[in-house]
Short mmCIF file of C-alpha atoms in Angstrom, two decimals:
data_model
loop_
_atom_site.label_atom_id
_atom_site.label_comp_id
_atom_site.label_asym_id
_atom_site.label_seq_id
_atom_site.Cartn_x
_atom_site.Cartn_y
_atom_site.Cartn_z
CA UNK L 1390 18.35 -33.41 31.11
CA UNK L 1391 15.67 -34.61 33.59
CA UNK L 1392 12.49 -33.83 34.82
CA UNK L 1393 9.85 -36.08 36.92
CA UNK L 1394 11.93 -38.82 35.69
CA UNK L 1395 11.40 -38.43 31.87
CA UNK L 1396 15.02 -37.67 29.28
CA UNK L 1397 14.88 -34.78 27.32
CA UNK L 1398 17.29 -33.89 24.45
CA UNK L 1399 18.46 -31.33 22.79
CA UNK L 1400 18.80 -31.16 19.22
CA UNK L 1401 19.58 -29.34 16.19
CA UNK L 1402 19.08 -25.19 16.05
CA UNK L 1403 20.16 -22.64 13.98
CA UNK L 1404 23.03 -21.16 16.10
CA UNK L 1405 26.41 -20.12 16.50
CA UNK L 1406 28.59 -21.17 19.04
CA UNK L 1407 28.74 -17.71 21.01
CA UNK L 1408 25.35 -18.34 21.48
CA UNK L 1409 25.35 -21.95 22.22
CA UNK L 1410 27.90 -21.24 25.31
CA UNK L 1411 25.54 -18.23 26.27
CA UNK L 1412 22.28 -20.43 26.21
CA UNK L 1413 24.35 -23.32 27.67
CA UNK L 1414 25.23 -20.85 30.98
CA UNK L 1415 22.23 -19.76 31.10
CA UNK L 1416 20.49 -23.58 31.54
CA UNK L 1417 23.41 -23.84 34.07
CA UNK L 1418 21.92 -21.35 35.74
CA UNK L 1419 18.28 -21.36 35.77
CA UNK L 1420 17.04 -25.28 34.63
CA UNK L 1421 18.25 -26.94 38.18
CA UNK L 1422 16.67 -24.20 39.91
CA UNK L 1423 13.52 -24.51 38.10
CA UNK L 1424 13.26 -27.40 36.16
CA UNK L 1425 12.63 -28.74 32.94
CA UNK L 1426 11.15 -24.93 30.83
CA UNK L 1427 10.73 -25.28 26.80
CA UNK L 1428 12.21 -21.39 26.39
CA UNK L 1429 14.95 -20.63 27.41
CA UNK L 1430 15.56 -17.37 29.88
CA UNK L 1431 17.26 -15.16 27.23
CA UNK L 1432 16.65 -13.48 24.42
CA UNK L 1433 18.64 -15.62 21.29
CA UNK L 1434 17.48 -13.33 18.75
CA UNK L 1435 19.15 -10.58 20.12
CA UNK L 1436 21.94 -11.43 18.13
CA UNK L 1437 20.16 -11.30 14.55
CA UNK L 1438 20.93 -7.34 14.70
CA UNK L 1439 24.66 -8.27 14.83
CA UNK L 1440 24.32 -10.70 12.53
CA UNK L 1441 22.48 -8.74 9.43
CA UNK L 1442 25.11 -5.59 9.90
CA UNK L 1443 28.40 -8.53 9.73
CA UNK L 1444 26.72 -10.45 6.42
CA UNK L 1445 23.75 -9.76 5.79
CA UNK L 1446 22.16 -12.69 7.32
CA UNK L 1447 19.72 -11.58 9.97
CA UNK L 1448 19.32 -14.70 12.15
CA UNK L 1449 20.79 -17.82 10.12
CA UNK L 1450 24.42 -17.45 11.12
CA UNK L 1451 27.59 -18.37 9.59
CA UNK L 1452 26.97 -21.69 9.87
CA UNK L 1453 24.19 -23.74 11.65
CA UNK L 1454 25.63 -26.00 14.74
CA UNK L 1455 24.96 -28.50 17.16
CA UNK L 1456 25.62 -29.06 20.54
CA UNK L 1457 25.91 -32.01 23.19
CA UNK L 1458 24.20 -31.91 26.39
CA UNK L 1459 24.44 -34.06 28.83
CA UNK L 1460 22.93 -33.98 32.46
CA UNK L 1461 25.07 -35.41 35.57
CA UNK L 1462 23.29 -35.76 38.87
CA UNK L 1463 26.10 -34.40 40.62
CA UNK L 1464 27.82 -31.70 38.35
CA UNK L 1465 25.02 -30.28 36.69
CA UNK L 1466 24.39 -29.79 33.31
CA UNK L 1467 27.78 -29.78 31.44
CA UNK L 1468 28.88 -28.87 27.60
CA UNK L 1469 31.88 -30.08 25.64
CA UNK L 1470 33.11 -27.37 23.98
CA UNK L 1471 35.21 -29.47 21.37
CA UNK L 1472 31.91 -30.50 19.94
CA UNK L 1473 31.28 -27.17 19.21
CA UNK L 1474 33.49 -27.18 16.03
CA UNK L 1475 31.78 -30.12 14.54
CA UNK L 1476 28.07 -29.71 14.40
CA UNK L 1477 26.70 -33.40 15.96
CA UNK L 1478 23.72 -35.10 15.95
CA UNK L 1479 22.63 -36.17 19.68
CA UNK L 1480 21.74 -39.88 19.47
CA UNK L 1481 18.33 -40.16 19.88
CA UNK L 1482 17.14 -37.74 18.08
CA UNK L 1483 18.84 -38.52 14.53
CA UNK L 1484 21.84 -41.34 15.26
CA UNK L 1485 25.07 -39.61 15.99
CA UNK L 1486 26.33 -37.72 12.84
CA UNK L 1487 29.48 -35.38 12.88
CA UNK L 1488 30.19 -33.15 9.45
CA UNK L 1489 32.47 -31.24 9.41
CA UNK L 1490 31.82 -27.46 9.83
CA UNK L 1491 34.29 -26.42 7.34
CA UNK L 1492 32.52 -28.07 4.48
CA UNK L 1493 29.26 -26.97 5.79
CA UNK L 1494 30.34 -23.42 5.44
CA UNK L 1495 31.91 -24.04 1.61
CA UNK L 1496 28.21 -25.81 0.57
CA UNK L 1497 26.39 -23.38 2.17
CA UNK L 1498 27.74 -20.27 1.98
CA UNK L 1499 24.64 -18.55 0.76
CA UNK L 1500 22.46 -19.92 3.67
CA UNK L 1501 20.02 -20.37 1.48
CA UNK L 1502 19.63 -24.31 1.32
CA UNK L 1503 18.37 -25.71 4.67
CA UNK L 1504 20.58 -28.13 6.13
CA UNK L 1505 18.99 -30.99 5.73
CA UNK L 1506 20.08 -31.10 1.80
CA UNK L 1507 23.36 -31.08 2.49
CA UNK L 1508 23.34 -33.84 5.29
CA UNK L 1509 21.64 -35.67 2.67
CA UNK L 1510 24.11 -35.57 0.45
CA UNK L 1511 26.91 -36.14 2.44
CA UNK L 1512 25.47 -39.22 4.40
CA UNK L 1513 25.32 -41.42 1.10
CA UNK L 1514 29.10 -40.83 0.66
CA UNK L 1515 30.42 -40.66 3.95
CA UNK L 1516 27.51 -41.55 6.93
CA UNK L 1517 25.66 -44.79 5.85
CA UNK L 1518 24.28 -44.75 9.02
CA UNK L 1519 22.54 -41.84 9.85
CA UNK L 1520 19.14 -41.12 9.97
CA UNK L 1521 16.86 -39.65 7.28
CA UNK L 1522 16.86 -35.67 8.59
CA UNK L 1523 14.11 -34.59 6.10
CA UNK L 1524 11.24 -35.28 8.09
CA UNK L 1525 12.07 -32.84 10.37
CA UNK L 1526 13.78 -29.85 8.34
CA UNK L 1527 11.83 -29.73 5.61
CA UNK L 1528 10.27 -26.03 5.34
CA UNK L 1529 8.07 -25.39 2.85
CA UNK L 1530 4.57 -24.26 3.48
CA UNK L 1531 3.78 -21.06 5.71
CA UNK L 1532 0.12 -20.00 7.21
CA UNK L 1533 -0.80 -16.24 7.81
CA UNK L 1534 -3.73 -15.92 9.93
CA UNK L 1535 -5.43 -12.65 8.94
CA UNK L 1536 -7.73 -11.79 6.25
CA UNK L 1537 -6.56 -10.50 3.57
CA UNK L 1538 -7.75 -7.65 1.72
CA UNK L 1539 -7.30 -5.38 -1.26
CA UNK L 1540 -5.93 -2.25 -0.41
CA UNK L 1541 -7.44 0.42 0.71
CA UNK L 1542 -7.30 -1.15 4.21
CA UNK L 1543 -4.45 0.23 6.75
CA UNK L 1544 -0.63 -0.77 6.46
CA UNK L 1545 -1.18 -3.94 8.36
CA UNK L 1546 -2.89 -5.44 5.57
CA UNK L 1547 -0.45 -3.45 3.13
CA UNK L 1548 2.60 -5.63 4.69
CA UNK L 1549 1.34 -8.82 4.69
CA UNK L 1550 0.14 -8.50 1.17
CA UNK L 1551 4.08 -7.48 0.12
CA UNK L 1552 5.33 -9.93 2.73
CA UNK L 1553 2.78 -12.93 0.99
CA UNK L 1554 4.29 -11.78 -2.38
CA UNK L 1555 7.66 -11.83 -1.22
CA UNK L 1556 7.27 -14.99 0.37
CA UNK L 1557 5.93 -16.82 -2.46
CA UNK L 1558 8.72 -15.56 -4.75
CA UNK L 1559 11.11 -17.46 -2.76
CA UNK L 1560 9.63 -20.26 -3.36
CA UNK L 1561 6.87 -21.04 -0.06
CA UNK L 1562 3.63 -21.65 -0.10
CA UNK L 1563 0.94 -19.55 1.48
CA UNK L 1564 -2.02 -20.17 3.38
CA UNK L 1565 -3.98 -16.84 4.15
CA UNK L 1566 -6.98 -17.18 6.64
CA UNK L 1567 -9.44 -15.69 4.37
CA UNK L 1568 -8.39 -17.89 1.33
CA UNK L 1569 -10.78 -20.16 -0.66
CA UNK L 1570 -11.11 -24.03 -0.08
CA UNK L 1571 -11.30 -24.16 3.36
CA UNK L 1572 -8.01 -22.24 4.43
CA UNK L 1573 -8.42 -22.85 8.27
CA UNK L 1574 -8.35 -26.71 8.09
CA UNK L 1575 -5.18 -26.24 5.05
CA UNK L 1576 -3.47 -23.84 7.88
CA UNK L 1577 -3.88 -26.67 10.80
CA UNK L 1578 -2.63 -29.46 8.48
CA UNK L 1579 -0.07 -28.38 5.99
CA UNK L 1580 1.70 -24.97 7.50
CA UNK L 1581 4.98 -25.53 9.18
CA UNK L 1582 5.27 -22.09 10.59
CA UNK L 1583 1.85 -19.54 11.41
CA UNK L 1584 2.23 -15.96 11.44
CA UNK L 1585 0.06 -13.69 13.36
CA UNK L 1586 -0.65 -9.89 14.21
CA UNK L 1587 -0.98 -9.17 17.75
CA UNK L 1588 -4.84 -9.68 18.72
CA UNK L 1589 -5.89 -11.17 15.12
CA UNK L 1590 -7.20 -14.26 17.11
CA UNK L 1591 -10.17 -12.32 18.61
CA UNK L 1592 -9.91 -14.66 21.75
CA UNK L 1593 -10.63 -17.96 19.65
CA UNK L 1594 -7.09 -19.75 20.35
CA UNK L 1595 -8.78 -23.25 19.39
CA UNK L 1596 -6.28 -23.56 16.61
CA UNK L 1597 -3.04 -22.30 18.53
CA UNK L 1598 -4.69 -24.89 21.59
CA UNK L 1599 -4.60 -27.99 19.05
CA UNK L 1600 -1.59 -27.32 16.77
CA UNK L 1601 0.20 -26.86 20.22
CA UNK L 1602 -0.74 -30.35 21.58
CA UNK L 1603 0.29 -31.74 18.80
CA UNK L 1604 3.40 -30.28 19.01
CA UNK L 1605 3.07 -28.58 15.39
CA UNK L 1606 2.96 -25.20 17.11
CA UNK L 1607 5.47 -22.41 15.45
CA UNK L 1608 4.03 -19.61 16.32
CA UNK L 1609 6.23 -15.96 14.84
CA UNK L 1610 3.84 -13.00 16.49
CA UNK L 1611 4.01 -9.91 14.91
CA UNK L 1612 3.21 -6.80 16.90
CA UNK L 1613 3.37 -3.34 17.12
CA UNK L 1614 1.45 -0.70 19.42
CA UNK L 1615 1.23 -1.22 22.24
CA UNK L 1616 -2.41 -0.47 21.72
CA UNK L 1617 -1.96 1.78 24.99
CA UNK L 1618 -0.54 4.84 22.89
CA UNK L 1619 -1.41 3.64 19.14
CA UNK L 1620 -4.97 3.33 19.62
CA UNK L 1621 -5.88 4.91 22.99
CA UNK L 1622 -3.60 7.44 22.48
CA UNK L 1623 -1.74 7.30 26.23
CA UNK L 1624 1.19 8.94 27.47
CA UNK L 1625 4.38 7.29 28.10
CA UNK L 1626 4.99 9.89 30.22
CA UNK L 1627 4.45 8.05 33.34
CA UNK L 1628 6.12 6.47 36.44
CA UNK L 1629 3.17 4.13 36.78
CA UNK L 1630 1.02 2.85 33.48
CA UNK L 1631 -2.44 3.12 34.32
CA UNK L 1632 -4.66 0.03 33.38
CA UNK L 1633 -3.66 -1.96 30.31
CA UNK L 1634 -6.22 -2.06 27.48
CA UNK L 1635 -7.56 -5.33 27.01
CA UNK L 1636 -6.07 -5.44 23.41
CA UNK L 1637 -2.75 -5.64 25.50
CA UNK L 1638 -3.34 -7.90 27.86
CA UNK L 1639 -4.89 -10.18 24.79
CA UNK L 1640 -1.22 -9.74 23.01
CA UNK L 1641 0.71 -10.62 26.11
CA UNK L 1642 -1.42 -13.93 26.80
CA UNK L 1643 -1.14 -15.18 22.91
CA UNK L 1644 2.75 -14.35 23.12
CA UNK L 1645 3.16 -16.29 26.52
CA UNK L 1646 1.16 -19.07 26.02
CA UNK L 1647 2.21 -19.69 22.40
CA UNK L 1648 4.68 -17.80 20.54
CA UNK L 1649 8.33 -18.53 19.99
CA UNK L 1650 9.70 -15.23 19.04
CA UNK L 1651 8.11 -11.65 18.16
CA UNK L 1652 8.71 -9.17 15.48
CA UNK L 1653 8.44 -5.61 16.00
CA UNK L 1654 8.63 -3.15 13.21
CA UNK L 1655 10.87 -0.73 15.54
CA UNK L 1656 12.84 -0.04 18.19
CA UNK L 1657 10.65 2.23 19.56
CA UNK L 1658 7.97 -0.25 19.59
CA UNK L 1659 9.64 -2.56 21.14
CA UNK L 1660 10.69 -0.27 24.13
CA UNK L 1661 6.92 1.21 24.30
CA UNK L 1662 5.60 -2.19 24.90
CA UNK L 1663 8.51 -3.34 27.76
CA UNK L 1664 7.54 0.13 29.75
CA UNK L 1665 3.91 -0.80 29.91
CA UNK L 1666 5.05 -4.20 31.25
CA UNK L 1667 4.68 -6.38 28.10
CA UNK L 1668 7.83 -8.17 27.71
CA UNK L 1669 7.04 -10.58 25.03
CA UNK L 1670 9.10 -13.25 23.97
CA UNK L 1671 12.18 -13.49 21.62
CA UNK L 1672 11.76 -9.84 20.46
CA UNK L 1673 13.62 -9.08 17.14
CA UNK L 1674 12.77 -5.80 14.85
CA UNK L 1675 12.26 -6.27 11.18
CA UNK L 1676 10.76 -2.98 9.49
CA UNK L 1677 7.72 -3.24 7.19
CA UNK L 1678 8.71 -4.40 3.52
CA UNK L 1679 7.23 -2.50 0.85
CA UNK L 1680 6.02 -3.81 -2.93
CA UNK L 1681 8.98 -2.30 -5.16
CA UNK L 1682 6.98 -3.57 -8.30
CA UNK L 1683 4.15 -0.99 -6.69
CA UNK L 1684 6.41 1.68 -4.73
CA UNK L 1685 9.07 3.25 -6.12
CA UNK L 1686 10.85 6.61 -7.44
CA UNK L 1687 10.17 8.20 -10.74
CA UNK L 1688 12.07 7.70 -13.76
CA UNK L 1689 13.52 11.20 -14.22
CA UNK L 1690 14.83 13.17 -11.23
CA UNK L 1691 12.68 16.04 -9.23
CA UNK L 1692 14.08 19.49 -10.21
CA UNK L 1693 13.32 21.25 -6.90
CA UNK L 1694 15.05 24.44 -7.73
CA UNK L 1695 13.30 25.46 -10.64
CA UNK L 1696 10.96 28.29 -10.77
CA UNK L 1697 7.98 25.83 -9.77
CA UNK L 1698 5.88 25.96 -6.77
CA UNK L 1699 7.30 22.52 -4.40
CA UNK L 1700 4.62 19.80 -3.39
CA UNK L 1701 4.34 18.80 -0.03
CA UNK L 1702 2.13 15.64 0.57
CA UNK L 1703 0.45 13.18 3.11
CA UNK L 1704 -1.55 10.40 3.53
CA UNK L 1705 -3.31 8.56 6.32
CA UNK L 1706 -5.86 5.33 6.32
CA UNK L 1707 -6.55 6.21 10.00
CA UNK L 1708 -8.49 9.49 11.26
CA UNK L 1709 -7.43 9.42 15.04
CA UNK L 1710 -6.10 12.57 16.56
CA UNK L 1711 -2.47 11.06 16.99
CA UNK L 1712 -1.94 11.10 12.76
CA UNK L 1713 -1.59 15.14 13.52
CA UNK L 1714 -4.09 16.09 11.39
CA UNK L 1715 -3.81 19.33 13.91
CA UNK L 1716 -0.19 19.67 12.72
CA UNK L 1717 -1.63 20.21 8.84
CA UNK L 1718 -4.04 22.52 9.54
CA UNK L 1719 -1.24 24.82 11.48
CA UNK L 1720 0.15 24.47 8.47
CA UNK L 1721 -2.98 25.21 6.47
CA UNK L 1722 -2.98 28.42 8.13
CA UNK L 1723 1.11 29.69 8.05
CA UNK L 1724 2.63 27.67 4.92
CA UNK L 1725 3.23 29.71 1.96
CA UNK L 1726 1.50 29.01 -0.28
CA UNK L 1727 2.56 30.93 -3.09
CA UNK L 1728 5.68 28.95 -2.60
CA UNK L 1729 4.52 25.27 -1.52
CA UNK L 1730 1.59 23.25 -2.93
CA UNK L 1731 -0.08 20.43 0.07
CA UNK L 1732 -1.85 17.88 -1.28
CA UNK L 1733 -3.68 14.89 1.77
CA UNK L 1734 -4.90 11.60 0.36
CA UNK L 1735 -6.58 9.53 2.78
CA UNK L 1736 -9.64 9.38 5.64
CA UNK L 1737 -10.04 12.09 8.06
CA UNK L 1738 -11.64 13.69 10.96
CA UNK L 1739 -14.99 15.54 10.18
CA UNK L 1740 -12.99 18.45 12.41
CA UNK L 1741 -9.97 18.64 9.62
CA UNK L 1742 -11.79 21.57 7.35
CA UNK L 1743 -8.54 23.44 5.71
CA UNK L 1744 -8.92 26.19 3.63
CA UNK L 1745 -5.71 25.62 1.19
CA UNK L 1746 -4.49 22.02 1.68
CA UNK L 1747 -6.33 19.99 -1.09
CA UNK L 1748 -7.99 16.68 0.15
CA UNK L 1749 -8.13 13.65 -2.40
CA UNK L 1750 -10.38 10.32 -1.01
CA UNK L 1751 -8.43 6.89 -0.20
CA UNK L 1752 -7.03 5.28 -3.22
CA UNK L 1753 -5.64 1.84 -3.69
CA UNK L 1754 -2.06 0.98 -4.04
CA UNK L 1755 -1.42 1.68 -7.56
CA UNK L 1756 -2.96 5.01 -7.08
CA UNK L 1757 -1.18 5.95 -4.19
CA UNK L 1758 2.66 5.63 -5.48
CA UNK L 1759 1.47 7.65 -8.38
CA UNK L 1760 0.30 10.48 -6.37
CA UNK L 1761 3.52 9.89 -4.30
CA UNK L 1762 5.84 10.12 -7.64
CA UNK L 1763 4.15 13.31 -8.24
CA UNK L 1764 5.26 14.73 -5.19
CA UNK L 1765 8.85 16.53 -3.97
CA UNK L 1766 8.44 16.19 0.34
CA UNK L 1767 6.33 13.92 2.27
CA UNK L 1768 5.33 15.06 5.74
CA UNK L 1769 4.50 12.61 8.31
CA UNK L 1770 2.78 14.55 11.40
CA UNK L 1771 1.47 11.28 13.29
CA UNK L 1772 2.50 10.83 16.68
CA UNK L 1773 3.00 7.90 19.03
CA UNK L 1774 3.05 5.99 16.08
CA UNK L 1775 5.23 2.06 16.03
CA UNK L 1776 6.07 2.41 12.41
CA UNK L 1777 4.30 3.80 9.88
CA UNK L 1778 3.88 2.18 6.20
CA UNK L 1779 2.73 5.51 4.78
CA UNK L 1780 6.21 6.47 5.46
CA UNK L 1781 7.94 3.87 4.30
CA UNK L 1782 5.55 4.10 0.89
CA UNK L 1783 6.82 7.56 0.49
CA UNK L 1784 10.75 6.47 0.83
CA UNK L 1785 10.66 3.92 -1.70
CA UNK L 1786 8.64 6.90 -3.93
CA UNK L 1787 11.93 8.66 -3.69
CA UNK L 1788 10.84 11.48 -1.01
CA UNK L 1789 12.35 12.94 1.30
CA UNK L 1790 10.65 12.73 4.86
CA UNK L 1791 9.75 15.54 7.92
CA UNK L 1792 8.59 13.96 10.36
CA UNK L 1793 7.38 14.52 13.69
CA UNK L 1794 9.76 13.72 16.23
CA UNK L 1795 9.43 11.42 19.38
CA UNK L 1796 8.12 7.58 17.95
CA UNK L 1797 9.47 5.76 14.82
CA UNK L 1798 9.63 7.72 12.82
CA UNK L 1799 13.65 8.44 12.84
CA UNK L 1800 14.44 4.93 12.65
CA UNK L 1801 12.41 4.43 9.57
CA UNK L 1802 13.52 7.84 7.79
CA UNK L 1803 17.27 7.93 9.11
CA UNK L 1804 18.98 10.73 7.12
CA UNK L 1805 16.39 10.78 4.48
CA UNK L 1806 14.60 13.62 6.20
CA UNK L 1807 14.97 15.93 9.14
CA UNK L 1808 12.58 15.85 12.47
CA UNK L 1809 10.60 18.56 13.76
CA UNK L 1810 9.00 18.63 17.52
CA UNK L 1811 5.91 20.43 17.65
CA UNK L 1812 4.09 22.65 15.30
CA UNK L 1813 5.10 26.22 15.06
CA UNK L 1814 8.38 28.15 13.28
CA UNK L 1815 10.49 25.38 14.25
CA UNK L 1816 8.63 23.45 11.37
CA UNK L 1817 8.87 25.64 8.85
CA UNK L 1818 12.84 25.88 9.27
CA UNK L 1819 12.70 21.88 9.28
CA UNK L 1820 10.79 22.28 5.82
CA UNK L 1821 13.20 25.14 4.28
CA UNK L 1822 16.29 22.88 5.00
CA UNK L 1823 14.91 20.18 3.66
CA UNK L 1824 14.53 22.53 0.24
CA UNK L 1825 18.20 23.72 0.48
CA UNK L 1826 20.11 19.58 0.57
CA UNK L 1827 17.45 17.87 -1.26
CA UNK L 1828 19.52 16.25 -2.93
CA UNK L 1829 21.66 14.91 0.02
CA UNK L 1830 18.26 13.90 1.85
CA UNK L 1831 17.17 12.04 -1.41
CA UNK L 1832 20.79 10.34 -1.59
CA UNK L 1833 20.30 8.99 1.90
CA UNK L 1834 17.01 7.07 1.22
CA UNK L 1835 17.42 3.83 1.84
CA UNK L 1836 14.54 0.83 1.60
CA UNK L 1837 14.79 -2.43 1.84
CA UNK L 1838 13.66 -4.80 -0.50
CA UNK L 1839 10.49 -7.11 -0.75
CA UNK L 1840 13.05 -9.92 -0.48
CA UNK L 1841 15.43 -8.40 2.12
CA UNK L 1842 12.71 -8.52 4.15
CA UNK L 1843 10.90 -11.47 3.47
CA UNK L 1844 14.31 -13.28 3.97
CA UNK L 1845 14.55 -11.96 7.68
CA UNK L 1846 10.65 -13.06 8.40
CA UNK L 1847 11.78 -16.75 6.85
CA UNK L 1848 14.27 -16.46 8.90
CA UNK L 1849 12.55 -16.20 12.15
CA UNK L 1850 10.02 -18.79 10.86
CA UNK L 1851 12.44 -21.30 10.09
CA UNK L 1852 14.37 -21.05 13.72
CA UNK L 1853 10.76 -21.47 15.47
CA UNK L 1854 10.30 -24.19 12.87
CA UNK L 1855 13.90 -26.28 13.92
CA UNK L 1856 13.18 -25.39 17.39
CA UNK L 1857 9.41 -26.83 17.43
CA UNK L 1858 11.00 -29.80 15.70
CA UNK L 1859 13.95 -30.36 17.93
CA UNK L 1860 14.07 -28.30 21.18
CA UNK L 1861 13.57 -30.45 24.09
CA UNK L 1862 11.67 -33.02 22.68
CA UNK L 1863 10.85 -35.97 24.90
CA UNK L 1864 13.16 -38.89 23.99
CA UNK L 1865 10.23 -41.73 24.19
CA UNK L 1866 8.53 -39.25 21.78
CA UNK L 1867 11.23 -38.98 18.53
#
């Protein structure tokens, strides 16, 4: 394919062939119109949900494929489907090389070696000829830009402490912002793939500016918000957004200008941020991981029926109106107590003064799954709110969840809990049912693992990191 005179080719990605024909179509469409673009005008990840529910895979597919492109001046840009079944190395990138895909899918059937290996093995015995593919598929060393801290410090910096640990159990090496011996300059010349919040830059894109220029950019943005409702506390409500905080704007500049795909913890998220107008790039949902060595349920089952008052807790690292703390002290005033302990760990408002919950101060992690294994129902009264870790802590505790309706809430708990909408009686029949099928809400929890998820973030990571390596790269430059 052309542009102001210069070849481009298309290389090797980590696709299947439905998706190949749809990208393919899509070029048709749009790249004579327009010109030469380096993303492509659909959304490829879109197809990772499909994926992870057929074989639990989310985005490396049943096997990884090539295909060939070739540009005519007169007919457009045209595809060979026959090539499809033999993943093929477009010369000039890495000399012609077809394997066969049925002995790529018997090596591989794990996914879990990247494909250069097995070319490598195969080209000794059968391809003399072709080129070394290590240089460019060769995945091994990941930067996070944010500063890590130990916990107590919000469920941003909870994740990315699980997702480090997972991580570096499979095998990668990280590079944290805030790490000793100069982490910045390690991050710029050694990570393969950088992983970002949403506004963690602050504005200073000097790093994003020269790792794109020299075309070592893999950028995976991970967002949540929009800050319009999770910190400024907006309605969606609206026919019209009113003016975008500058936290958003921020997001949607870093994500055009230099991410390749974005991870949203939920659904919800995901559709909060399109109706304010931020349609960011390659959107895919993984939910936050959790630490299973830290979080999880205790050894001997709760026995909710006995003659024992029940213990309802919460927990909060945030004190902003939209957590509900107005929720817990409706409750403060109509819960029974004779029949229901409530116990809040966390920060709060100076205006959140209850006469019968207890209050306990912020604790770090360890501390926090023990007060959740001492608990039978976790109650999760935040609002607006793109996916909460407290809530996924108090799953992988073993607890049962009800939750405010109306955000993520639902997607996070599924049938491990029951939804309420406002406060009032409606709650406290929420509460009661919860009581009477325990058991069946306990039965339904379901977490995913440290590596589950960690697997689905590498996955991401190494897609940018084939695509950086061989998406329309400039022939004169390979």
């Amino acid at each position: 394919m052309t542009k102001n005179d210069t070849n481009y080719v298309v290389g090797w990605m980590v696709l299947d062939q439905d998706i190949i024909k749809d990208m393919i179509t899509q070029i048709e469409k749009q790249l004579p119109k327009h010109g030469y673009s380096g993303h492509f005008p659909f959304n490829v990840l879109q197809y990772g949900n499909k994926a992870i529910s057929e074989n639990n895979h989310f985005s490396e597919f049943f096997t990884y494929a090539t295909y060939a492109l070739k540009h005519e001046s007169t007919e457009g840009l045209l595809y060979v489907t026959k090539d499809f079944g033999k993943p093929l190395r477009n010369d000039g990138i890495l000399r012609s090389c077809v394997f066969s895909t049925g002995i790529y899918q018997n090596e591989q059937k794990d996914l879990s070696r990247p494909p250069w290996v097995i070319w490598e093995e195969h080209k000794h015995h059968r391809f003399n000829s072709c080129a070394d593919a290590k240089g460019l598929f060769e995945f091994t060393t990941i930067g996070i830009w944010h500063d890590f801290h130990p916990p107590p410090w919000g469920g941003g910096n909870q994740f990315l402490l699980a997702l480090r640990r997972g991580l570096t159990e499979l095998g990668f090496k990280i590079i944290g912002k805030n790490d000793p011996d100069k982490p910045v300059q390690r991050i710029k010349k050694k990570s393969q793939a950088l992983l970002a919040n949403s506004v963690t830059f602050k504005g200073n894109t000097a790093i994003l500016d020269e790792l794109k220029e020299k075309r070592k950019l893999a950028l995976v943005h991970r967002v949540d918000g929009p800050y319009y409702v999770a910190r400024y506390e907006r309605s969606l409500n609206f026919t019209k957004p009113g003016p975008l905080p500058t936290e958003d704007i921020k997001t949607k500049e870093i994500n055009q200008n230099y991410a390749c795909a974005t991870i949203f913890q939920s659904k919800w998220s995901i559709d909060a941020n399109i109706k304010i107008g931020l349609n960011l790039r390659n959107p895919v949902v993984i939910p936050n991981m959790i630490d299973e060595n830290v979080f999880y349920p205790p050894k001997l089952p709760r026995q909710v029926h006995q003659d024992r008052k029940l213990r309802i807790v919460a927990s909060s690292h945030s004190t902003g109106a939209r957590k509900g703390f107005d929720t817990m002290m409706w409750l403060d005033e109509n819960l029974d107590f004779g029949k229901y302990d409530f116990v809040y760990m966390g920060r709060y408002p100076d205006s959140f003064v209850p006469k019968h919950i207890k209050i306990m101060d912020e604790k770090d992690s360890n501390a926090v799954a023990d007060f959740l294994r001492t608990a039978d129902i976790y109650l999760a009264s935040s609002r607006l709110e793109p996916a909460s870790n407290a809530v996924s802590e108090a799953l992988a505790c073993g607890l049962p969840v009800l939750y405010q309706d109306g955000s993520s809430h639902r997607e996070l708990v599924g049938n491990a809990g029951i939804a309420y909408s406002r406060p009032g009686p409606g709650l406290l029949q929420a509460l009661e049912e919860v009581v009477e099928n325990y058991d069946t809400y306990v039965k339904a929890i379901h977490v995913p693992t440290m590596n589950d998820i960690a697997r689905q973030y590498l996955a991401i990571m190494r897609w940018c990191f084939y695509m950086k390596n061989t998406l329309l790269l400039p022939s004169k430059d390979i």
